[in-house]
Coordinates of C-alpha atoms in Angstrom, one line a residue:
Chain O
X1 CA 148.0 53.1 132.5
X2 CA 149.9 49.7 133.4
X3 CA 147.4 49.3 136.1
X4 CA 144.1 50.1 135.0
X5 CA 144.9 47.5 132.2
X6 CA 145.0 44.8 135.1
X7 CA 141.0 45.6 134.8
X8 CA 141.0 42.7 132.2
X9 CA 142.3 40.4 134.3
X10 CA 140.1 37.8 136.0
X11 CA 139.3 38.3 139.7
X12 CA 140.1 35.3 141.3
X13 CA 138.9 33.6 145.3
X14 CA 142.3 31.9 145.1
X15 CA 140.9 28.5 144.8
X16 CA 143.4 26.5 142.6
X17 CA 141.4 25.9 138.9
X18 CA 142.5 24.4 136.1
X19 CA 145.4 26.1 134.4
X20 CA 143.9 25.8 131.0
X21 CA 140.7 27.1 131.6
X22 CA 142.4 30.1 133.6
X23 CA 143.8 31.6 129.9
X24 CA 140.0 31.5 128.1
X25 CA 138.3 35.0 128.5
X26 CA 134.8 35.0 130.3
X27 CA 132.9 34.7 127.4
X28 CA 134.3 31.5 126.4
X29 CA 134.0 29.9 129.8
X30 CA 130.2 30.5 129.2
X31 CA 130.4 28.7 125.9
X32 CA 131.5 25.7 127.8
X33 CA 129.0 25.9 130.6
X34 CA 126.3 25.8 127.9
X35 CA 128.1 22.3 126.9
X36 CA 127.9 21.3 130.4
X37 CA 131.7 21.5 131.6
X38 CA 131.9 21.9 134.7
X39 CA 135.1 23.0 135.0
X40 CA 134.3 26.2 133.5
X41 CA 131.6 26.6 135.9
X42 CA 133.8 26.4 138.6
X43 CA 136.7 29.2 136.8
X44 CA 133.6 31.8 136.4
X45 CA 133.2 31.4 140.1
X46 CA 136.5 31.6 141.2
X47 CA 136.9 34.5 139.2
X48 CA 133.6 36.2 140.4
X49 CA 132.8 34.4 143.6
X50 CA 133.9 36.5 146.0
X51 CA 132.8 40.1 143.9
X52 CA 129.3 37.8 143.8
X53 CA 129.1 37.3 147.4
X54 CA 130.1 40.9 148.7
X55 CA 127.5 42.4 146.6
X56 CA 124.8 39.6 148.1
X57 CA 126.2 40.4 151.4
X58 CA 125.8 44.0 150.9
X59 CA 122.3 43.6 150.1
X60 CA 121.3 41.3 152.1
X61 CA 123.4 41.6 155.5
X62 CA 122.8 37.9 156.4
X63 CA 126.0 35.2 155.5
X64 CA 123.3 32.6 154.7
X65 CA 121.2 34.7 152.2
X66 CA 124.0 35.7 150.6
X67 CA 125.4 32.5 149.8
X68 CA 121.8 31.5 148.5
X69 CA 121.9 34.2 146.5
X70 CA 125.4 33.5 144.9
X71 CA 124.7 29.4 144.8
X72 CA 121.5 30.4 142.6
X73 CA 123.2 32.7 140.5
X74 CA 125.7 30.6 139.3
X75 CA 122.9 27.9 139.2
X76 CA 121.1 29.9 136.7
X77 CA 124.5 30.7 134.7
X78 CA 124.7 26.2 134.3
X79 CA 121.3 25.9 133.4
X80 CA 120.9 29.3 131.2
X81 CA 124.6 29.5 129.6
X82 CA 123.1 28.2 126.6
X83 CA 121.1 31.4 125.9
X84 CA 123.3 33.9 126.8
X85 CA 124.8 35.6 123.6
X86 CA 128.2 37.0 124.0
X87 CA 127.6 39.7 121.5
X88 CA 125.1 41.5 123.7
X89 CA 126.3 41.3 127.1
X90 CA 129.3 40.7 129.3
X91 CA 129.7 37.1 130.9
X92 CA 130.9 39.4 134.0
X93 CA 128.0 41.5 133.5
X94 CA 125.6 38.9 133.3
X95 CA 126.9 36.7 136.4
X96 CA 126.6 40.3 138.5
X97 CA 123.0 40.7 137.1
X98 CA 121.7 37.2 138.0
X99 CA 123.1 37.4 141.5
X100 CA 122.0 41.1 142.1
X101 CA 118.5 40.3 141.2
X102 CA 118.5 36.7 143.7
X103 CA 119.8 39.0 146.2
X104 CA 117.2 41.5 145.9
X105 CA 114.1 38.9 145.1
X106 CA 115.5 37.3 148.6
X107 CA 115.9 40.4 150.8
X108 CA 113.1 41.9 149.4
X109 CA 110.8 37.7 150.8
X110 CA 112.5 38.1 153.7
X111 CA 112.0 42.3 154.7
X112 CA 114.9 42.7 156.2
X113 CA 115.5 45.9 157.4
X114 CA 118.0 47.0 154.5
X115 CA 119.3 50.5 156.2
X116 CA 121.1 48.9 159.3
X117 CA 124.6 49.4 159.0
X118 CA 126.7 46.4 157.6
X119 CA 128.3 44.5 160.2
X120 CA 132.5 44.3 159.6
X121 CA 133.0 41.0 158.1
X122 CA 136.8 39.9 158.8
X123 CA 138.8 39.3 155.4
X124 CA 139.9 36.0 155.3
X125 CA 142.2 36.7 152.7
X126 CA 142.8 34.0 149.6
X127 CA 143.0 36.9 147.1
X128 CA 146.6 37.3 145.5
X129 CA 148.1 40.6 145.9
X130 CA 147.3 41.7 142.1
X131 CA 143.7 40.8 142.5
X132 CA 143.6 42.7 145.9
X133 CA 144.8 45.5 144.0
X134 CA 142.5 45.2 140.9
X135 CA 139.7 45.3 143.3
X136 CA 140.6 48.2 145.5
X137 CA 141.4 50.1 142.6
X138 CA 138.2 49.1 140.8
X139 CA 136.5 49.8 143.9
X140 CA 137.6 53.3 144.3
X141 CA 137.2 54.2 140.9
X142 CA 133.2 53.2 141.5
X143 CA 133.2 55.3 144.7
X144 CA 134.6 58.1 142.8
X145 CA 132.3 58.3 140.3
X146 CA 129.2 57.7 142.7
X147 CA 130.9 60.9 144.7
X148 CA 130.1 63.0 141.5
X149 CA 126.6 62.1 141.0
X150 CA 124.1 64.8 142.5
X151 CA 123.5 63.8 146.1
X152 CA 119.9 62.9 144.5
X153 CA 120.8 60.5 141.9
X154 CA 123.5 58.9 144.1
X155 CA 121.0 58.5 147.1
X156 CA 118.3 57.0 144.3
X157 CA 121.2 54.6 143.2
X158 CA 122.5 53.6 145.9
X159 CA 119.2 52.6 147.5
X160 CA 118.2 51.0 144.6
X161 CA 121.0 48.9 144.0
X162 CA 122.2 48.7 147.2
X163 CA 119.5 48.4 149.4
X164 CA 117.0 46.7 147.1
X165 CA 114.5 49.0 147.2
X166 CA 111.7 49.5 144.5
X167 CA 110.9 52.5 142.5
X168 CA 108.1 53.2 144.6
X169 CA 109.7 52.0 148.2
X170 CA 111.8 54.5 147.0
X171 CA 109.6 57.6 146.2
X172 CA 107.6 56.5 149.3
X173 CA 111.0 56.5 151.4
X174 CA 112.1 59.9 149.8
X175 CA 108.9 61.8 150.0
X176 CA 108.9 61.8 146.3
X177 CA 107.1 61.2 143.3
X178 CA 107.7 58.3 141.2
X179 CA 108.5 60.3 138.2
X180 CA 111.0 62.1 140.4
X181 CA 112.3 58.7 141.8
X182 CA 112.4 57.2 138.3
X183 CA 114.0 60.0 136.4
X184 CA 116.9 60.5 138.9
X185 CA 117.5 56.8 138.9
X186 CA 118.0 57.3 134.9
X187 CA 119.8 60.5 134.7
X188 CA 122.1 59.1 137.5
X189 CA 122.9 55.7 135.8
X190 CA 123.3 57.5 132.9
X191 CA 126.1 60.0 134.5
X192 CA 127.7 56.7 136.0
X193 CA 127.8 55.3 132.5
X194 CA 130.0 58.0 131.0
X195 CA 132.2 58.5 134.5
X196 CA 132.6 54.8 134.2
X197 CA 133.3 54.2 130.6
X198 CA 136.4 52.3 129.5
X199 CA 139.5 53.2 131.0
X200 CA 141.4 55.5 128.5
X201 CA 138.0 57.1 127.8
X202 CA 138.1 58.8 130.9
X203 CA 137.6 62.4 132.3
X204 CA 141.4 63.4 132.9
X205 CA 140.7 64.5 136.4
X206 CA 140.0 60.8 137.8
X207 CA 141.6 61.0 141.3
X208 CA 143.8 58.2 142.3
X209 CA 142.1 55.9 144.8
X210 CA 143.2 55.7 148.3
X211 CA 144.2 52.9 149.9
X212 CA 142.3 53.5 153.7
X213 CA 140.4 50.8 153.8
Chain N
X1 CA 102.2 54.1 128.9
X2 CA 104.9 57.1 127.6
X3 CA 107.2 56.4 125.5
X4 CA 110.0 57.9 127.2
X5 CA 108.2 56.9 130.4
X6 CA 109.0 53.5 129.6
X7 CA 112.6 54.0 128.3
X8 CA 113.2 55.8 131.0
X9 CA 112.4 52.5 133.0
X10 CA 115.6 50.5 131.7
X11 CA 117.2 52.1 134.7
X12 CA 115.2 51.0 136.9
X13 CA 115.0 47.6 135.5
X14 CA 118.8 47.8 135.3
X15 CA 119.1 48.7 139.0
X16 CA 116.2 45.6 140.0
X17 CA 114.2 47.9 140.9
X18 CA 111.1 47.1 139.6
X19 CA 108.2 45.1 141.6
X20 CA 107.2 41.9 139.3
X21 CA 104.9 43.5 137.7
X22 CA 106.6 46.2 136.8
X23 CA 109.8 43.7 135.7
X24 CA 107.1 41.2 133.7
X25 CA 105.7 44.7 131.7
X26 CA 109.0 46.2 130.9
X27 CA 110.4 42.8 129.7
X28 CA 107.4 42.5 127.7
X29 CA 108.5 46.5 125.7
X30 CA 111.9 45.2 125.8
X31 CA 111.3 42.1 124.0
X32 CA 110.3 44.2 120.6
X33 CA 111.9 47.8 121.4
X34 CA 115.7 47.7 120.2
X35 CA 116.7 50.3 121.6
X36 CA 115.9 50.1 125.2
X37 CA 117.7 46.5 124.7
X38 CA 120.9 48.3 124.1
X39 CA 120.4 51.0 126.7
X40 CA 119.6 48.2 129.4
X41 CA 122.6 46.7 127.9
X42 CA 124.9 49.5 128.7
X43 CA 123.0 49.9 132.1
X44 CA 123.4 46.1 133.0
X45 CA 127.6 47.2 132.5
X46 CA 127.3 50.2 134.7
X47 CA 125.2 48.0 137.1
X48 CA 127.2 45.4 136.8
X49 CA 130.9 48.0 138.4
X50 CA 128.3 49.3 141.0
X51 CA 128.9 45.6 142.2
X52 CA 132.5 46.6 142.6
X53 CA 131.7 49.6 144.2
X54 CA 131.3 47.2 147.8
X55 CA 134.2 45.5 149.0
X56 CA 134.5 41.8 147.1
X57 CA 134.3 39.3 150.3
X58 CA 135.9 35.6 149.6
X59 CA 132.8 33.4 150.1
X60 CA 133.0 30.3 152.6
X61 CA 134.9 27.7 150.6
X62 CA 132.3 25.1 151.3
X63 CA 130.0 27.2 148.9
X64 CA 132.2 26.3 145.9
X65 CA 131.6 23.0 146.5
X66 CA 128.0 22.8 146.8
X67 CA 127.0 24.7 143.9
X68 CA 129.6 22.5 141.1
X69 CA 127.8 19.4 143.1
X70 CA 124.3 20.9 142.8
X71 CA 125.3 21.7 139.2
X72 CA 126.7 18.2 138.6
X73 CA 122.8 16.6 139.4
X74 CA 121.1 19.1 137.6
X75 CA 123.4 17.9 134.5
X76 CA 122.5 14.2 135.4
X77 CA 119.4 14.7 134.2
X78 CA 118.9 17.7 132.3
X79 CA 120.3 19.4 128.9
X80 CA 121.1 22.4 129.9
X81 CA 118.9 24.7 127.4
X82 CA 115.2 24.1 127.1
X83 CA 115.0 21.3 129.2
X84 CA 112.8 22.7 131.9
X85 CA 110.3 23.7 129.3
X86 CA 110.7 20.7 127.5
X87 CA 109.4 18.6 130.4
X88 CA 106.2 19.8 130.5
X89 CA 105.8 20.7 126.6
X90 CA 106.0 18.6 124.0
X91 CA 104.9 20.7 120.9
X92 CA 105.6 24.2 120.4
X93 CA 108.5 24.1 122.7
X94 CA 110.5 25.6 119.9
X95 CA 108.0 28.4 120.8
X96 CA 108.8 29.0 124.3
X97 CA 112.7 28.2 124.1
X98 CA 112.9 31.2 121.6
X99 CA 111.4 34.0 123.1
X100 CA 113.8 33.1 125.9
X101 CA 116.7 32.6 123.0
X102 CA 116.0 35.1 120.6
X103 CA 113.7 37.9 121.4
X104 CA 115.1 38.4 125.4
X105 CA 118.7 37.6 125.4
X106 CA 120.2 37.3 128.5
X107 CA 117.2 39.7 129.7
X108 CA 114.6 36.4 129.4
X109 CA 116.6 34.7 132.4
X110 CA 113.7 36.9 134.8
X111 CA 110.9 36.4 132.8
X112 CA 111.6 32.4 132.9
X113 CA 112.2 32.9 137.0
X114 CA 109.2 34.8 137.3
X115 CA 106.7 32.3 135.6
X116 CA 108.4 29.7 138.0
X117 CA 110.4 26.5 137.5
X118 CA 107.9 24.9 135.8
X119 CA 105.1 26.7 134.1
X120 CA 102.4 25.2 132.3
X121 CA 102.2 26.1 128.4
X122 CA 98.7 26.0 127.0
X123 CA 98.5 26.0 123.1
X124 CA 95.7 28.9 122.1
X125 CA 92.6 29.3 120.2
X126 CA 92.6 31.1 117.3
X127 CA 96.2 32.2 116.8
X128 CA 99.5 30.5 117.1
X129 CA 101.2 30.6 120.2
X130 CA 100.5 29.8 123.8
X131 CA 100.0 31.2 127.4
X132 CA 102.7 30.7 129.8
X133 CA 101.3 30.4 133.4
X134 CA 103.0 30.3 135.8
X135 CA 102.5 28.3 139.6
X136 CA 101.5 31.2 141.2
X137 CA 99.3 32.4 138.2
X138 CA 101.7 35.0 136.7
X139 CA 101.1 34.9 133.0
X140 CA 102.4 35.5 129.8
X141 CA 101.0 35.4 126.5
X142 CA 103.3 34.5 123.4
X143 CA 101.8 35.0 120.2
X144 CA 103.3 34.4 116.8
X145 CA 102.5 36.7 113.7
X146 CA 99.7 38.6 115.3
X147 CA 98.4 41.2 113.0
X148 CA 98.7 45.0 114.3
X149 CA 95.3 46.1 115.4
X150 CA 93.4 48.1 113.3
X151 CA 94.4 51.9 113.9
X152 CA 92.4 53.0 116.9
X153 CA 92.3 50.1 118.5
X154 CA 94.5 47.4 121.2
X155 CA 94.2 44.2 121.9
X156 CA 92.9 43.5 125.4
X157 CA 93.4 40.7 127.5
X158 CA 90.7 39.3 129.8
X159 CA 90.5 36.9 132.8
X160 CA 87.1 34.9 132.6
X161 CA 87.3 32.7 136.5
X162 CA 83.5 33.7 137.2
X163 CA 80.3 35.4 135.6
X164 CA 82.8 38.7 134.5
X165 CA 85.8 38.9 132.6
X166 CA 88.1 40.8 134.0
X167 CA 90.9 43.0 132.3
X168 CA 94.0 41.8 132.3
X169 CA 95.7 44.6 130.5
X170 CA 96.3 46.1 126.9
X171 CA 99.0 45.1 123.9
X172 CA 100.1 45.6 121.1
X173 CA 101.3 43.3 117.9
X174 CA 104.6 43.8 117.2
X175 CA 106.6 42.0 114.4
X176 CA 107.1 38.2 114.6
X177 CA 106.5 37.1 117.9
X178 CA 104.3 39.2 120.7
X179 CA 104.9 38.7 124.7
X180 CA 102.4 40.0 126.9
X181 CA 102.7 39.9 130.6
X182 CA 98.7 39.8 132.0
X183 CA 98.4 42.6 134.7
X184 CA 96.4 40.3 136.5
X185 CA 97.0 36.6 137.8
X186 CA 95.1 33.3 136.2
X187 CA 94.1 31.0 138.2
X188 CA 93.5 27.2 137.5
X189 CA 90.7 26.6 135.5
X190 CA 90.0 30.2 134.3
X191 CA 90.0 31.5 130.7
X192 CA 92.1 33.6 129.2
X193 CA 90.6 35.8 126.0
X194 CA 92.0 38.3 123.8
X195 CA 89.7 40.8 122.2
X196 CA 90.2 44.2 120.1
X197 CA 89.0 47.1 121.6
X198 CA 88.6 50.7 121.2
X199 CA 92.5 52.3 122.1
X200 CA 93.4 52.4 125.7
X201 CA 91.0 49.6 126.7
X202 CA 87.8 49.1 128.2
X203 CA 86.6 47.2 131.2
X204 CA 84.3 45.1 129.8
X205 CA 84.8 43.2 126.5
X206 CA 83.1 44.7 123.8
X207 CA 84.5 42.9 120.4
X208 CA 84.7 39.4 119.4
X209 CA 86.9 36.9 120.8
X210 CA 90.3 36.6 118.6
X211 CA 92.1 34.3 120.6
X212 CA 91.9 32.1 123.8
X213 CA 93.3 29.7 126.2
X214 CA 92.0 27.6 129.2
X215 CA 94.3 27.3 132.3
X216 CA 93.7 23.4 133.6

């Protein structure tokens, strides 16, 4: 399991940061944000930056939206670091949430049409190998365990998180009713919870990713 | 509402998909329901690998830049907890800065967003706490040591702008500190009244006034 336990290793963009700051978990960069370092600031994003922006861009599908969304995330992390309590949440988890939800609150302003198909966006690269690694296996292991969701609850998730719909964009979309919408989108995460507990916990028959992409 | 109608809503929540509303009125159960704080916990981690689940693209390096330099003014001027609230609020800041703190976690980081950069925070009128409005009238009600209401009945919020009030939605107390999101928007110079009225509300007040607020 040498290589799933790369999973608590920092992804970074590849931008040179300090090397101190590079050994402190998430959690404590957080604690120094809330003091007002700067520094730290700039570690979380080099370690979640570009995870950050290919989830805005995802959701969004427009280069300038997306780095809106991602420049007020991070925002919010300076000015809100002070609150966040390490016991209850994830630094990683809670950098993700705040740009998800900018994302969503902007594409949702700007009614973009969310079902087009992604343009390709060239890799420009600036990931070390290991991190380029970490990711595609961390990515594959997500699309597995979206692949063994019902078609219903994956469709309901993906759209939701995804494509920034609502609850009820979402029943309207599918022809269903909310309570349908709503308990598919819980049962669903649910399922994705246990399929994507800690590594070790795993189901044994977790396929190994492939590396198409 | 259910009860498991609204637990089941922590996916949603954790997914972002909610409408404002819907976010403002789940955060409101969340801030005195334990559990779903640890189920949208857990969902916020599953949510949070979704985000893994799309190919990670380097962002320009220009936007590195511009965010530690928006950071660095913001710093320039601002303590980095509170200081938003603080500006406008001079007493009972304490107030404001823990619900955000205490009862929410790192859930209150919407609820702040939604009521805007710079909501106004008007002390009440017969209990201890204040109304949180917000620029484009989104409000919240944050009440301190309110009493349960007596069995059979709710608070209810009301909206006074013209010759009616108009419901803004029913609550309950819980312990400590009470956050109501008001299902409907306040805008400047209206009044906002709490009453207690038979369970599940009414559209017109019948009971006495327990506790107001006037929106300048």
């Amino acid at each position: 399991m040498a290589v799933l336990a790369l999973s608590r290793n920092p992804v970074r963009a590849g931008i040179g940061s300090d090397r101190e700051l590079a050994h402190l978990s998430d959690e404590a960069l957080i604690a120094l944000v809330a003091r007002g370092d700067d520094g730290a600031l700039a570690e979380l994003y080099d370690r979640f930056g570009a995870v950050a922006y290919g989830l805005a861009l995802r959701i969004v599908r427009d280069a300038a939206l997306a780095e809106d969304a991602v420049q007020e995330g991070f925002l919010t992390v300076w000015r809100n670091a002070a609150r966040f309590v390490a016991e209850r949440a994830k630094a990683r988890t809670w950098i993700l949430t705040l740009v998800h939800r900018r994302a969503v609150d902007l594409v949702r302003r700007e009614q973009f049409r969310r079902t087009e198909p992604l343009q390709d966006v060239p890799e420009t690269g600036g990931r070390t190998a290991q991190d380029e690694a970490w990711l595609r296996l961390e990515r594959a292991r997500v699309q597995e365990a979206l692949k063994r969701l019902s078609d219903q609850q994956r469709e309901a998730i993906e759209l939701a998180y995804y494509g920034g719909f609502t609850q009820s964009e979402l029943a309207d979309r599918l022809g269903e009713p909310l309570g349908t919408v709503k308990s598919r989108m819980f049962t669903g995460l649910s399922r994705l919870r246990e399929l994507l507990g800690e590594p070790g916990h795993e189901e044994e028959q977790w396929n190994a990713p492939k590396f198409t992409s | 509402m259910e009860r498991t109608e609204i637990h089941e809503l922590s996916a949603a929540y954790a997914l972002d998909a909610l409408d404002e509303q819907e976010r403002l009125r789940f955060e409101e159960h969340l801030a005195h329901c334990e559990e779903c704080q640890e189920t949208v916990a857990a969902f916020h981690d599953t949510a949070a690998s979704l985000a893994h689940g799309v190919e990670a693209q380097p962002p320009p390096a220009s936007l590195r830049e511009r965010i530690l330099v928006e950071a660095r003014s913001e710093s320039d001027k601002v303590v980095p907890l509170r200081s938003r609230w603080a500006v406008r609020v001079s007493s009972g800041v304490a107030a404001v800065a823990a619900i955000a703190a205490i009862a929410f976690g790192i859930w209150a980081a919407s609820l702040h967003d939604q009521l805007g950069e710079r909501p106004q925070a008007i002390q009440l009128t017969g209990a201890n706490g204040q109304l949180l409005v917000g620029p484009e009238g989104a409000a919240t009600l944050v009440v301190d040591d309110l009493s349960a209401a007596p069995a059979g009945k709710t608070y209810e919020a009301w909206v006074i702008s013209g010759e009616v009030p108009e419901p803004a939605g029913t609550f309950t107390a819980g312990d400590g500190r009470t956050a109501f999101a008001l299902t409907r928007s306040v805008p400047d110079g209206a009044t906002v009244a709490v009453t207690v009225e038979p369970a599940g509300g009414t559209e017109a007040p019948t009971g006495d006034v327990r506790f107001s607020a006037s929106a300048t």
